[in-house]
Amino acid sequence: MDTVDVDVVIIGGGGAGLRAAIAAAASDPQLKIALVSKVYPMRSHTVAAEGGSAAVTLAEDSLEHHFNDTVSGGDWLCDQDAVEYFVEHCHEEMVQLEHWGCPWSRREDGRVNVRAFGGMKIERTWFAADLTGFHMLHTLFQTSMKYPSIRRFDEHFCCDLLVHEGSAQGVVVIDIATGEFSMILARAVIIATGGAGRVFRQNTNGGIVTGDGMALAYRRGVPLRDMEFMQYHPTCMPGTGLLFTEACRGEGGILVNRDGYRYLQDYGLGPPDPWPRKKAMELGPRDRLSQAFWHEQRKGRTIDTPHGPAVHLDLRKLGEKLLRERLPQICELARDFLGIDPAQAPIPVRPCVHYTMGGIPTDVNTAAPLPGLYAAGECASSGIHGANRLGSNSLAELCVFGRVAGEQAARFAREAPAPNGVSLRWQAQDARGSAVGLLARPAGGERLATLRDEMALAMEQGGGIYRLEPEMQATCKKIAELTERLPTVNLGDRSQCWNTEWLAAIELGFQLDVAQAMAHSALARRESRGAHQRLDEGLTERDDANYLKHTLASHVRAGPPAIGWSEVVITRSPPGVRAYGAAGESKEAAVG
Amino acid sequence: MDGWWRRDPFFIRYMAREATAPFVAAYAIVLLVGIVSLARGADAYEEWLEALASTGWIVAHAILVAIFAYHTYTWFQIMPKTMPPVVVRGRRLAPEVITFAGIAAAVLASLALWILVAYGAP
Amino acid sequence: MADTRKIVLEVLRYTPGQSTAPTLQQYPIEFTDDMSVLQGLQQVKDFVDGSLTFRWSCRMAICGSCGMMIDGAPKLACRAFLRDFLPGPLRVEPLEHFPIERDLVVDISDFVDKLGRITPWIEPREPRSLEQGEYLQTPAQLERFESFSHCINCMLCYAACPQYGLDSRFLGPAATALLHRYNSDSRDGAQAKRMELVNSEEGVWACTAVGYCSEVCPKAVDPANAVNQNKTASAVSWFARFLPGRG
Amino acid sequence: MKRSNQPFFWLLFGAGGMLSALIGAMLVFITGVAAPLGLGVHADLMSHANAIAFARGIPGKLFLLVVVSLFLWHAAHRIYHSLHDLGIPPGPLAQAACYGTALLGTVVATVALLAIGF
Ligand SMILES: Cc1cc2nc3c(=O)[nH]c(=O)nc-3n(C[C@H](O)[C@H](O)[C@H](O)COP(=O)(O)OP(=O)(O)OC[C@H]3O[C@@H](n4cnc5c(N)ncnc54)[C@H](O)[C@@H]3O)c2cc1C
Ligand code: SF4
Ligand code: F3S
Ligand code: FES
């Protein structure tokens, strides 16, 4: 097995990983940096983000407002120290991207333009048409090419995290093109592998979003935090799960049920007019909108489509010109997949799984509870999203905490001792052994896709917009059963070269671990908060007395995870009522 | 890459466009021969003129006219690709407009030439 | 929409070390009208033949992974619909002009190297600190380069360009489009450096304005325009050398 | 990086392409069809006397030189690239053959036009 020695290894070439790599390289040109990604960096799923990235920009806006929107949006489960740091640094990160060439949409006077987003009191979402994530990712990727100290391992799959005497010291990677294993030894490791949305059936995530990094850390003893909180995005394409960005509503789009009625006014988000209006109706937070859909479906007021129930996203008022200019991608998706021109007809939409709020717990310095390990981006639970992320906070997070991770890891690497090659080599051999073992099995057995689909269905059933104890228990059982079945799965492909079936099997292992953490965390949280809503008797309300804390799911060999708890950091905003629409407006008027 | 251009109608059209070149050269050579014979004296020139008046050469020239016309069409068709974007009142000029303008210019220039020759010449 | 129809996918298979030469394999599938070619391939991989190999991720025509030759033309598999290829069989092959790594996966490292050579970042015309905020750029200035920044690096244009196929030293459409994107950005000041590459023998001069690159581009980047505009720019700079006072 | 010498040829190619696109078809029609047949033009349009008169004037000389030369350069450049398209490697030889012919044509035309006198 080849060994590569570096100072900092970064797993993940999405927005967070690239931002970290640039920060580490810029902080010290002497550092050797390895950037590992299972796809070419510009294919990372950050590319799919459409709507925009938050940063307090307008004169009438303030850090205080962004802080409050984020904390209340997260149903007070946010770590407020992290939120404070976050809101303070969003703007400089967006400006930094601008200096690097990101083609932000502009106002006539040449300043950067901002748009409204769900749950945000004031327009503060920077955008580049409806290709924000795409432009951010390509800007970061291309800028990263400026730094010769960043050595990229494109299309290399990380299959294990190496830990020696309680500190992270490297990773094992597979060169996808050849199937060869290498060990990358490092003084600090950053995980930036993105979310885990593919654990669910209907989701907006790309095929690579399989929670690998979370599972890597989890298996090495790092507990996963707040995994029960999965965000459902209210406006997705039934069937494929393709996303129609929140910016559709930010620009003035409306949601109507089968009777053409703007049903959100029935769920504490009204009154409907005047429209558009911040933090009300269609610009309420995602969890509320998704929940409203669920109720409409119960009441039989949704529209039937070949891929299940839907409501209508009506963009016709925006007009042909604005649609083409601001939402070109949306028009394209609707036309190609649904044969609909949004200027002429409404688009059928439904909620789908979108964002993983939980993940590897990190402090304000992005340090995970394992020395030498840092995490940033969707795979991290940085503490800023709490029980429900606000749209456009995630892209900003990639930059703010990606940079911190790069700098902190670089700082740590300068002081840390060299990795222990001997001990790590044994671990790496083990990792290779178990990965190759999957290939060595005799033919026969179940198809991988069968297991994957069963997992995704079980997660949808037990981890939906609303959750019920018996269903959740069934899901836990199902995941355990699938974990047992996984080793007997049939892999028809025995090649070393580009064996994506084999990699998918390893990924499914990661997914099942993550799914297990999600299901058990959900079961343990006996209240309703943000994206975790229970229908069980007595558990339908938020319970701050008992559950104003983070869940921590710890991996247990052969058995359900142990669920522990940790304190939520509260600095200045005590838990309050989350109010939107008219109620929210009067509440804010009262506060002043 | 052998015979790659047969793979797609797009490439066949491209090759047809490129294939106009030898014909343009052929015409230039016909003219060149005329000029040289003019320099060599009246007899040589008359020979050249006579040759031009033969049916074979007239048919050949008629075919050349068509090929040149095709060249004109393809030349202005790729024009929008080869020139910097033209912005008129804040809007980028559509490719079709550029192609059309080019062909219109060719028609006008040709008409002018015809008028000059048919009515201006002695 | 829920009605299913049948089509045969005829997919090129090649595994180094195992196959001596690429072969075509047929997979009959059932599909609904909203299904993309990518979904067809996924169906085969999931339930028929797990060894069929192709790249994909976003399935929404933005990550640029799934370029392949579909019915002889370079297309994104996630944005080509099976319904458009009836009655079939539908031929699916790896992108032209790139070495095959396996089945439908090709080696695009040549492009990634080229991308690294075009100085794909801003070298500021005037330095500006973060505290000074953003550079001003009017919508009109943005428009001058914006469409060229839409490139998703899907490589369809390289598969389309016969000149790249004939000689891969040619910088090619997408890299030139991105080069042009930076050269046309009001914030950038590294034009002279990039022009050296444009002017060189590997630069833009192999292009014969075939134009097919722009025809197949799924993002309307119009790389042919970028390449050919740069021919003009390069020609201007070629003659400018002879002007007095220009060295 | 070695600077390409193509801009020089490309410019001649472009100029010839443009000229032939604008008036080529009409010119061929006049000299190859209309004049020999006397279609719409004087029967003696291209008579020796007329031709000499035309070729002795400076505008006439220039016109003939420009048409012959630029058409040749245009064609030479395209053919050079087409050879490549057909699998014949571009290089000094092909370059000499194509551009050399155009150059030769230009020289011959110049000499002949000078020989015709003023
Ligand atoms: C459709 C969509 C739209 C969105 N829109 C918005 C929006 O408008 N605003 C907003 O703020 N947020 C938005 N989000 C959320 C946001 O885009 C994501 O949270 C964010 O991009 C995640 O970035 P990341 O860098 O953490 O991970 P990713 O971009 O997903 O990158 C993960 C990286 O890790 C690598 N990787 C993973 N596993 C391995 C492994 N085992 N070995 C090697 N490498 C590995 C991958 O190759 C990849 O490079 C959207 C999300 C989706 C899905
Ligand atoms: S220019 Fe177009 S076709 Fe070429 S790589 Fe970019 S997006 Fe793809
Ligand atoms: S197809 Fe190739 S030849 Fe030029 S115009 Fe496009 S780069
Ligand atoms: S899967 Fe991303 S472009 Fe097709």
CSV table of C-alpha atoms and ligand atoms in Angstrom, one decimal, chain A residues 11-16 36-39 44-46 48-52 117 156-158 192-194 204-205 212 243 354-355 377-378 389 392-395 398, ligand 1:
chain,number,residue,atom,x,y,z
A,11,ILE,CA,-12.0,14.5,2.8
A,12,GLY,CA,-14.5,16.2,0.5
A,13,GLY,CA,-14.1,18.6,-2.4
A,14,GLY,CA,-17.4,20.4,-2.1
A,15,GLY,CA,-17.8,24.0,-1.0
A,16,ALA,CA,-16.6,23.3,2.6
A,36,VAL,CA,-9.5,13.8,-1.4
A,37,SER,CA,-12.8,13.6,-3.2
A,38,LYS,CA,-14.7,10.6,-4.6
A,39,VAL,CA,-15.8,12.8,-7.5
A,44,SER,CA,-19.8,17.8,-5.6
A,45,HIS,CA,-23.3,18.4,-4.6
A,46,THR,CA,-22.8,22.0,-3.6
A,48,ALA,CA,-26.8,21.9,-7.1
A,49,ALA,CA,-27.6,24.7,-4.7
A,50,GLU,CA,-29.8,27.2,-6.5
A,51,GLY,CA,-31.1,29.8,-4.2
A,52,GLY,CA,-28.4,31.7,-2.5
A,117,PHE,CA,-35.5,33.8,1.6
A,156,HIS,CA,-10.4,8.7,-4.7
A,157,PHE,CA,-12.8,7.1,-2.2
A,158,CYS,CA,-12.1,7.4,1.5
A,192,ALA,CA,-16.2,17.8,4.6
A,193,THR,CA,-18.2,15.0,3.0
A,194,GLY,CA,-21.6,16.7,2.9
A,204,THR,CA,-33.2,16.4,-3.5
A,205,ASN,CA,-29.7,15.1,-3.1
A,212,ASP,CA,-19.8,8.7,4.3
A,243,LEU,CA,-35.7,20.8,-6.2
A,354,HIS,CA,-33.3,17.9,1.6
A,355,TYR,CA,-30.8,18.7,4.3
A,377,GLY,CA,-20.2,21.7,5.9
A,378,GLU,CA,-23.2,19.6,5.9
A,389,ARG,CA,-31.9,25.1,9.0
A,392,SER,CA,-29.3,30.1,2.4
A,393,ASN,CA,-27.5,29.6,5.8
A,394,SER,CA,-25.8,26.4,4.5
A,395,LEU,CA,-23.9,27.9,1.7
A,398,LEU,CA,-19.5,26.2,4.0
E,1,LIG,C1,-30.8,20.8,-4.5
E,1,LIG,C2,-30.2,21.6,-3.3
E,1,LIG,C3,-30.3,22.9,-3.3
E,1,LIG,C4,-29.7,23.6,-2.2
E,1,LIG,N1,-29.8,25.0,-2.2
E,1,LIG,C5,-29.3,25.7,-1.2
E,1,LIG,C6,-29.3,27.1,-1.1
E,1,LIG,O1,-29.9,27.7,-2.0
E,1,LIG,N2,-28.7,27.7,-0.1
E,1,LIG,C7,-28.1,27.1,0.9
E,1,LIG,O2,-27.5,27.7,1.8
E,1,LIG,N3,-28.0,25.7,0.9
E,1,LIG,C8,-28.5,25.0,-0.1
E,1,LIG,N4,-28.5,23.7,-0.2
E,1,LIG,C9,-27.6,23.0,0.8
E,1,LIG,C10,-26.2,23.1,0.5
E,1,LIG,O3,-26.0,23.1,-0.9
E,1,LIG,C11,-25.4,21.9,1.0
E,1,LIG,O4,-25.6,21.8,2.3
E,1,LIG,C12,-23.9,22.1,0.8
E,1,LIG,O5,-23.6,22.4,-0.5
E,1,LIG,C13,-23.1,21.0,1.3
E,1,LIG,O6,-21.7,21.2,0.9
E,1,LIG,P1,-20.5,20.4,1.5
E,1,LIG,O7,-19.3,21.0,1.0
E,1,LIG,O8,-20.7,20.1,2.9
E,1,LIG,O9,-20.7,19.0,0.8
E,1,LIG,P2,-20.8,18.5,-0.8
E,1,LIG,O10,-20.9,19.7,-1.7
E,1,LIG,O11,-21.9,17.6,-0.8
E,1,LIG,O12,-19.5,17.8,-1.0
E,1,LIG,C14,-19.2,16.6,-0.4
E,1,LIG,C15,-17.8,16.2,-0.9
E,1,LIG,O13,-17.3,15.1,-0.2
E,1,LIG,C16,-16.8,14.1,-1.0
E,1,LIG,N5,-17.0,12.8,-0.4
E,1,LIG,C17,-18.1,12.3,0.2
E,1,LIG,N6,-17.9,11.1,0.6
E,1,LIG,C18,-16.6,10.8,0.3
E,1,LIG,C19,-15.7,9.7,0.5
E,1,LIG,N7,-16.2,8.6,1.1
E,1,LIG,N8,-14.5,9.7,0.0
E,1,LIG,C20,-14.0,10.8,-0.7
E,1,LIG,N9,-14.8,11.9,-0.8
E,1,LIG,C21,-16.0,11.9,-0.4
E,1,LIG,C22,-17.6,14.3,-2.3
E,1,LIG,O14,-16.9,13.8,-3.4
E,1,LIG,C23,-17.8,15.8,-2.3
E,1,LIG,O15,-16.6,16.4,-2.9
E,1,LIG,C24,-29.0,22.9,-1.2
E,1,LIG,C25,-28.9,21.6,-1.3
E,1,LIG,C26,-29.5,20.9,-2.3
E,1,LIG,C27,-29.4,19.4,-2.3
